[in-house]
XYZ file of C-alpha atoms in Angstrom:
550
model
C 86.068 140.579 97.922
C 85.679 137.628 99.635
C 86.971 135.638 97.175
C 90.455 137.786 97.306
C 90.263 137.071 101.219
C 89.358 133.506 100.753
C 91.402 131.759 97.688
C 89.532 128.925 96.041
C 90.713 125.770 97.391
C 91.154 122.205 95.650
C 88.940 120.261 98.711
C 85.807 122.592 97.338
C 85.995 121.189 93.815
C 86.779 117.746 94.344
C 83.915 114.761 92.695
C 83.058 112.693 95.464
C 83.485 109.174 93.375
C 86.852 109.730 91.986
C 88.355 112.764 94.476
C 89.585 114.921 91.846
C 88.537 118.005 90.605
C 85.309 118.207 88.689
C 85.193 117.556 84.815
C 81.609 118.688 83.594
C 79.901 118.604 86.777
C 76.179 117.950 86.802
C 73.798 118.084 89.886
C 71.410 115.162 90.633
C 67.559 116.088 91.834
C 69.005 115.368 95.796
C 71.163 118.487 95.005
C 74.809 117.086 94.681
C 77.395 117.456 92.214
C 79.491 114.985 90.689
C 81.155 114.514 87.183
C 78.724 113.578 84.783
C 81.152 110.722 83.200
C 81.325 109.476 87.061
C 77.938 109.433 87.940
C 76.962 107.659 84.736
C 79.238 105.234 85.245
C 78.788 104.440 88.663
C 75.022 103.854 88.233
C 76.293 101.520 85.440
C 78.044 99.239 87.856
C 75.017 99.593 90.404
C 71.537 97.849 90.537
C 69.745 100.995 91.400
C 69.730 104.465 91.033
C 71.244 105.840 94.578
C 72.842 109.069 95.124
C 76.481 107.942 96.424
C 76.319 110.784 99.239
C 72.807 110.883 100.634
C 71.787 107.083 99.604
C 68.347 108.835 97.816
C 67.157 106.017 95.811
C 65.486 106.573 92.447
C 62.950 104.946 90.496
C 64.704 105.892 87.009
C 67.548 107.342 86.002
C 66.839 110.841 87.340
C 67.644 113.823 84.444
C 71.052 115.391 85.190
C 71.521 118.995 84.714
C 75.118 120.962 84.373
C 75.790 122.919 87.325
C 77.021 126.445 85.402
C 78.126 128.086 88.543
C 80.268 125.154 89.732
C 81.851 124.662 86.142
C 82.760 128.405 85.995
C 84.238 127.911 89.456
C 86.492 124.941 88.279
C 87.695 127.114 85.105
C 88.534 129.794 87.441
C 90.288 127.353 89.904
C 92.117 125.877 86.873
C 93.228 128.649 85.900
C 94.402 129.836 88.894
C 96.268 126.456 89.669
C 98.034 127.020 86.333
C 99.037 130.720 87.116
C 100.370 129.184 90.334
C 102.421 126.464 88.587
C 103.437 129.324 86.335
C 104.941 131.453 88.939
C 106.197 128.703 90.899
C 108.240 127.449 87.688
C 110.812 130.212 88.728
C 111.039 128.934 92.725
C 111.798 125.223 90.837
C 114.969 123.617 91.288
C 117.155 123.528 88.282
C 118.527 120.119 87.375
C 122.276 119.923 88.078
C 124.803 116.924 87.722
C 123.145 113.816 89.161
C 119.536 115.093 88.896
C 117.070 113.575 86.720
C 115.996 116.368 84.118
C 112.443 117.476 83.146
C 112.157 116.023 79.670
C 109.059 118.532 78.424
C 111.411 121.602 79.691
C 113.125 123.801 76.826
C 115.965 125.997 77.340
C 116.848 125.452 81.294
C 115.809 122.161 82.480
C 114.180 121.630 85.698
C 114.750 119.167 88.200
C 112.282 116.449 87.627
C 110.171 115.104 90.632
C 108.411 112.042 88.809
C 109.009 109.696 86.047
C 105.709 107.963 84.095
C 106.441 104.598 83.170
C 103.739 105.037 80.527
C 104.799 107.778 78.965
C 108.403 106.738 79.545
C 108.950 110.386 80.358
C 110.086 112.348 83.713
C 108.593 115.559 84.629
C 109.170 118.877 86.439
C 106.392 119.939 89.119
C 104.964 122.303 86.282
C 104.927 119.404 83.670
C 103.846 116.803 86.270
C 100.439 118.693 86.806
C 98.606 117.074 83.619
C 99.239 113.677 85.219
C 97.898 114.842 88.507
C 94.357 116.455 87.223
C 93.784 114.708 83.795
C 91.772 111.718 84.175
C 93.446 109.794 81.810
C 97.105 110.537 82.631
C 95.864 110.136 86.317
C 95.821 106.553 85.850
C 99.506 106.341 84.828
C 102.092 104.884 87.056
C 104.122 107.459 88.444
C 107.852 106.643 90.059
C 110.302 108.930 91.651
C 112.435 110.522 88.936
C 114.884 107.893 87.355
C 116.931 108.087 84.459
C 117.205 105.740 81.583
C 113.420 105.075 81.112
C 114.403 103.421 77.669
C 115.638 100.476 80.141
C 112.365 99.839 80.921
C 110.944 98.907 77.596
C 111.924 95.840 75.480
C 114.645 96.472 73.363
C 113.542 93.548 71.017
C 109.692 94.935 70.334
C 110.097 98.024 71.881
C 107.121 97.757 73.934
C 106.803 98.472 77.604
C 108.376 95.802 80.374
C 105.220 95.108 82.215
C 105.663 91.406 82.712
C 107.462 89.317 84.760
C 108.635 85.752 83.284
C 109.125 83.461 86.412
C 110.263 80.791 84.490
C 112.871 82.860 82.900
C 113.366 85.258 86.303
C 113.290 88.241 83.526
C 111.091 90.923 82.703
C 109.251 91.050 79.375
C 106.525 92.869 77.313
C 103.135 91.721 76.300
C 104.392 90.614 73.063
C 107.350 88.604 74.660
C 104.698 86.722 76.456
C 103.155 85.553 72.625
C 106.464 84.957 70.948
C 109.627 83.939 73.144
C 107.814 83.010 76.502
C 104.744 81.023 75.367
C 103.943 78.501 77.872
C 106.232 80.111 80.512
C 104.759 81.310 83.867
C 104.366 85.366 83.147
C 102.764 87.388 85.993
C 102.019 91.105 85.729
C 105.156 93.134 87.327
C 103.208 94.620 90.590
C 102.659 90.899 91.226
C 106.425 89.390 91.282
C 106.961 93.191 92.607
C 104.908 92.206 95.918
C 106.283 88.926 95.958
C 109.883 90.107 95.785
C 109.262 92.699 98.045
C 107.933 90.691 100.212
C 111.105 88.032 100.190
C 113.121 91.445 100.466
C 111.349 92.347 103.633
C 111.972 88.526 104.772
C 115.610 88.890 104.054
C 115.718 92.112 105.541
C 114.317 90.792 108.880
C 116.773 87.964 108.653
C 119.284 90.346 108.286
C 118.280 92.523 111.062
C 118.446 89.688 113.468
C 121.601 88.945 112.399
C 122.822 92.236 113.307
C 121.000 92.042 116.755
C 122.654 88.702 117.036
C 125.958 90.382 116.500
C 125.046 93.545 118.473
C 124.327 91.146 121.587
C 127.465 89.177 120.532
C 129.473 92.314 120.571
C 127.988 93.152 124.126
C 128.590 90.044 125.302
C 132.401 90.604 124.265
C 132.431 93.954 125.575
C 130.957 92.554 129.214
C 133.975 89.621 128.931
C 136.403 92.612 128.442
C 134.896 94.750 131.272
C 134.871 91.408 133.638
C 138.723 90.673 132.395
C 139.698 94.006 133.343
C 137.831 93.828 136.570
C 139.803 90.613 137.071
C 143.136 91.760 135.678
C 142.836 94.885 138.130
C 142.017 92.512 141.310
C 144.894 90.212 140.357
C 147.423 93.428 140.181
C 145.974 94.517 143.207
C 146.077 90.899 145.036
C 149.708 90.707 143.384
C 150.743 93.729 144.616
C 150.095 93.145 148.160
C 151.446 89.300 147.830
C 154.543 90.189 146.315
C 154.874 93.301 148.925
C 154.579 91.034 151.579
C 157.181 88.655 150.536
C 159.421 91.430 149.337
C 159.108 92.628 152.999
C 160.042 89.127 154.212
C 163.042 89.206 151.879
C 163.940 92.748 152.906
C 164.033 91.511 157.150
C 165.633 88.414 156.035
C 168.549 90.559 154.228
C 168.439 92.737 157.274
C 168.965 89.946 159.667
C 171.819 88.655 157.190
C 173.677 92.101 157.178
C 172.947 92.238 161.026
C 174.346 88.818 161.860
C 177.271 89.614 159.523
C 178.321 93.090 161.440
C 177.647 91.230 164.656
C 180.370 89.274 164.139
C 182.897 91.731 162.489
C 182.241 93.860 165.752
C 183.010 90.877 168.021
C 186.165 90.307 166.035
C 187.423 93.908 165.835
C 186.579 94.843 169.489
C 189.064 91.118 170.392
C 191.562 92.914 168.027
C 191.094 96.245 169.894
C 191.412 94.345 173.527
C 194.592 92.593 172.519
C 196.251 95.875 170.796
C 195.240 98.035 173.914
C 197.396 94.976 176.208
C 200.153 95.306 173.967
C 200.313 98.623 173.728
C 200.330 98.976 177.647
C 203.055 96.262 178.043
C 204.918 98.339 175.031
C 204.905 101.527 177.556
C 206.127 99.517 180.356
C 208.992 97.778 178.677
C 209.881 101.131 177.661
C 209.782 102.698 181.067
C 211.698 99.658 182.100
C 214.252 100.270 179.161
C 214.765 103.487 180.232
C 215.803 102.716 183.892
C 218.032 100.192 182.395
C 219.711 102.835 180.405
C 220.010 105.369 182.939
C 221.331 102.147 185.617
C 223.807 101.259 183.334
C 225.871 104.623 182.804
C 226.425 104.845 186.616
C 229.657 103.970 188.056
C 228.694 103.765 191.413
C 229.199 100.072 192.212
C 226.922 100.178 195.214
C 224.306 102.068 193.913
C 224.285 100.356 190.778
C 224.069 96.875 192.267
C 221.261 98.041 194.909
C 219.366 99.578 191.899
C 219.573 96.584 189.823
C 217.394 94.587 192.821
C 214.988 97.047 193.389
C 214.528 97.065 189.593
C 213.919 93.483 189.209
C 211.406 93.865 192.311
C 209.501 96.500 191.668
C 209.633 96.780 188.033
C 209.269 93.082 186.506
C 209.851 92.708 182.930
C 206.593 91.487 181.473
C 206.349 87.251 180.961
C 203.017 86.975 178.940
C 203.835 85.045 175.937
C 202.279 86.458 172.740
C 203.495 83.656 170.414
C 200.050 81.915 170.249
C 198.123 85.240 170.517
C 196.106 85.693 167.332
C 193.144 87.020 165.965
C 191.498 85.165 163.093
C 189.241 86.866 161.014
C 185.222 85.718 161.575
C 184.325 82.904 159.161
C 180.941 83.841 157.541
C 181.055 80.761 155.292
C 177.405 79.184 155.047
C 176.143 82.527 156.579
C 174.261 83.099 153.136
C 172.956 79.434 152.663
C 171.384 79.682 156.193
C 169.690 82.819 155.873
C 168.328 81.779 152.300
C 167.019 78.821 153.718
C 165.320 80.551 156.582
C 164.177 83.201 153.930
C 162.529 80.258 151.896
C 161.095 78.563 154.944
C 159.756 82.372 155.886
C 158.348 83.101 152.294
C 156.723 79.387 152.391
C 154.709 80.075 155.585
C 153.828 83.273 154.311
C 152.263 82.014 151.315
C 150.446 79.571 152.979
C 148.928 82.559 155.055
C 148.207 85.135 152.059
C 147.271 83.064 149.108
C 144.097 81.192 150.903
C 142.855 84.654 151.872
C 143.361 85.962 148.451
C 141.565 83.157 147.249
C 138.767 83.254 149.496
C 138.142 86.796 149.142
C 138.161 86.194 145.218
C 135.237 83.386 145.516
C 133.526 85.691 148.180
C 132.790 88.450 145.666
C 130.051 85.448 143.997
C 128.045 85.757 147.158
C 124.126 85.112 146.351
C 121.534 85.051 148.944
C 120.715 81.510 149.870
C 117.065 80.419 151.526
C 115.783 77.018 151.876
C 112.869 75.225 150.392
C 110.633 73.741 152.456
C 109.018 72.158 149.954
C 112.038 70.043 149.717
C 112.680 69.234 153.343
C 111.958 65.721 154.886
C 108.774 65.622 157.232
C 111.550 65.378 160.638
C 113.303 68.605 159.574
C 112.625 72.148 161.096
C 113.077 75.257 158.941
C 113.332 78.365 160.530
C 110.714 81.222 159.751
C 112.883 83.320 157.392
C 114.506 80.091 155.667
C 117.928 80.475 156.743
C 118.399 78.065 159.480
C 117.602 73.821 159.299
C 117.687 71.236 162.030
C 116.246 67.821 162.887
C 113.092 67.875 165.085
C 112.732 64.667 166.120
C 109.188 64.760 165.312
C 107.496 63.443 162.050
C 105.289 66.357 160.699
C 102.649 65.549 158.488
C 103.437 67.316 155.374
C 102.197 66.883 151.559
C 104.341 64.154 149.779
C 105.541 66.764 146.998
C 107.663 65.016 144.383
C 110.436 67.552 145.439
C 110.472 66.348 149.187
C 112.915 64.009 150.668
C 111.275 61.595 152.093
C 113.942 58.776 153.034
C 116.998 60.702 153.896
C 116.615 63.846 156.388
C 118.109 66.356 153.688
C 116.813 70.189 152.354
C 117.796 72.130 149.187
C 117.955 75.668 148.700
C 115.274 77.744 146.933
C 117.965 79.220 144.702
C 119.569 77.199 141.357
C 122.759 77.388 139.645
C 122.915 77.041 136.189
C 125.927 79.237 134.869
C 128.393 81.314 136.103
C 129.925 81.392 139.743
C 128.191 81.349 142.998
C 129.001 81.316 146.783
C 127.246 80.857 150.267
C 128.735 80.627 153.588
C 126.515 78.032 156.364
C 127.663 78.207 160.140
C 128.299 74.501 161.513
C 129.182 75.712 164.855
C 128.332 73.113 167.695
C 127.345 70.427 165.458
C 129.443 67.275 165.333
C 127.509 65.655 162.588
C 126.457 67.697 159.423
C 126.167 67.258 155.426
C 126.448 70.570 153.112
C 127.324 71.239 149.523
C 125.348 71.111 146.419
C 123.251 68.752 144.369
C 121.565 68.621 140.869
C 117.897 68.799 140.434
C 117.142 65.228 139.419
C 118.661 63.635 142.707
C 116.713 60.712 143.836
C 114.318 62.192 147.213
C 112.841 59.352 147.706
C 115.221 56.167 147.889
C 118.210 55.321 149.877
C 121.314 56.892 147.967
C 125.120 57.175 148.839
C 126.246 60.581 148.810
C 128.867 61.020 145.595
C 129.065 62.741 142.575
C 127.427 59.918 140.590
C 124.169 60.515 141.907
C 124.709 63.853 141.416
C 125.669 65.582 144.833
C 129.136 67.101 145.322
C 129.354 67.603 149.480
C 131.464 67.274 152.355
C 130.279 65.796 155.999
C 131.696 65.779 159.698
C 131.063 62.588 161.855
C 131.647 62.397 165.607
C 133.083 66.055 165.627
C 136.060 64.359 164.107
C 136.254 62.594 160.989
C 135.562 65.098 157.696
C 135.299 63.644 154.375
C 134.731 64.603 151.337
C 132.168 62.582 149.860
C 134.001 61.807 146.229
C 134.348 58.815 144.622
C 135.984 57.192 146.329
C 135.443 59.245 149.462
C 138.718 61.346 150.797
C 139.356 61.527 154.377
C 140.382 65.280 155.782
C 142.781 66.290 157.748
C 142.055 69.837 158.971
C 144.230 71.877 161.089
C 141.186 73.182 162.496
C 137.523 72.317 163.094
C 135.874 74.630 161.145
C 132.889 77.095 162.699
C 131.759 78.165 159.274
C 132.124 76.707 155.694
C 132.063 78.481 152.721
C 130.823 76.928 149.401
C 131.705 77.827 145.882
C 130.500 76.783 142.687
C 131.826 77.534 139.187
C 129.189 75.619 136.880
C 130.835 76.422 133.373
C 134.477 75.003 135.032
C 133.113 72.436 136.875
C 134.444 73.136 140.094
C 132.842 72.963 144.081
C 135.394 74.299 146.128
C 134.976 74.249 150.212
C 136.421 76.741 152.675
C 137.217 77.038 156.246
C 136.083 80.806 156.739
C 137.469 81.479 160.445
C 140.926 79.803 159.354
C 140.708 81.487 155.525
C 141.907 78.025 154.102
C 141.054 75.688 151.646
C 139.362 72.834 152.791
C 138.550 70.635 149.379
C 137.517 70.897 145.830
C 135.680 68.612 143.340
C 137.147 69.284 140.052
C 136.542 68.559 136.518
C 132.818 67.983 137.172
C 130.206 68.270 134.392
C 126.942 69.829 135.248
C 124.265 69.682 132.971
C 121.593 70.283 135.398
C 120.437 72.597 137.909
C 122.572 72.709 140.941
C 120.849 73.887 144.437
C 122.540 74.174 147.671
C 122.230 70.917 149.630
C 121.851 70.754 153.340
C 121.872 67.643 155.904
C 121.648 68.843 159.794
C 121.590 64.897 160.583
C 119.778 63.580 163.633
C 119.951 65.154 166.918
C 121.528 62.216 168.412
C 120.569 62.977 172.224
C 120.659 66.812 172.073
C 124.676 66.666 171.270
C 123.470 67.773 167.641
C 120.514 70.114 168.335
C 122.128 73.082 166.806
C 121.221 74.238 163.638
C 122.913 75.117 160.186
C 122.550 78.665 159.526
C 123.315 80.320 156.079
C 124.961 83.629 156.918
C 125.580 86.612 155.186
C 129.186 86.809 153.617
C 131.070 89.141 155.545
C 133.885 90.165 152.844
C 136.308 91.465 155.392
C 137.813 88.373 156.663
């Protein structure tokens, strides 16, 4: 009953030496069980007789006794396993087109699970059992079922292709190495297999790297498309605003033109109506007089006629206005459209001057970065605020470590943030300072000696001197004529495009741009507060948060 409730398990009958079901099980004096052949071979390969399990050492080779109990149990287990295999045969999958059939099955062929490279045959689950249990067959090399096992035989010598000729890069049999490939470099298939597998692993790793690079490139391209789409949407939005404003200006110009022409026409029409009214009034008076003259001419009373004629001339004189030279000239509209168009051109020009810089400024402000001042670069005369957002001249030289990056000749300071790619923007308040320098400088700019600021020494900046002379420190310097004095200056850098631009924030106008620059080094925000100049220049340069509502 116990056997029925506890079916035999293969783990109970495994030899601990070769880890398979016991064959001729024997017991050692210490009570452990092994296959007879396994324990004998184990002791032959060892310099002493020791139990592989408990490590007990025997002075002489101990006598081995057949374990009849385990032998009977092993027989029962094998019979049970065979019955189980037999019963499971009906459950195995029948070979279908495309499957590898079992070479042993008769009648209905079952699907093979493994192929033996030694037997050159493929086996279903049932017929594979001997290769899993018989010690001699267990040494055979099994692989997943494959077709055309004959292709694994040497066609010339009808022997298994067990070796690989590195010289000819082909698989060979044992006889080939003696006859056709003598003196060639020949290795076992498994050795070449390991090498080739390692090469394939490296190749696959290289391929995976290439795939990853291409995936990253796809992401980069998609990101570029997304940026392009955003830029396109923004440009369309700004374009709609600009053209809407221009169309409104055109519509106002057209309305003014129509109003001017209609006003001229109304004046002409009123003049004509006044003339016609006056003429119709004179016609009415003349008709009256004609009637009186006609009635009087019929009179035969001499005295009455004479008296009446005198009275008629006195009280109802004939109208005397000469209408010969009176006329209504059609209004002249010549040049009206031309003048309106000229006025429109001027209006549009003013609108564009107003709109385009505003949109340009809004466009660059979206690339705002948070800039703080780097105290390790500040000249000893310079004073920085606690938060690193303000800088001014202190008039007193501080005792500071002479770091390699610190300016020791000119009173300059750099920002902590570097620009190495893409677009960057920051704003600085210069209000109340008649002297200042502002821009960007490359990391390698000379910090210890006297320099003249220009792109050649690695600085792209503008300055104000004496509260009125603005210059772009290009090569040569460019005098800037500004409509108003900037209170706040925006600095924009496009690294790849080689562009540095400056903007008057409050006026929303462009000040100056350095173009076609070649950037290969890190760029840093560059500040020069200049001397206090007896207190007239004591206001600090202030790095401001960017307000995109201008």
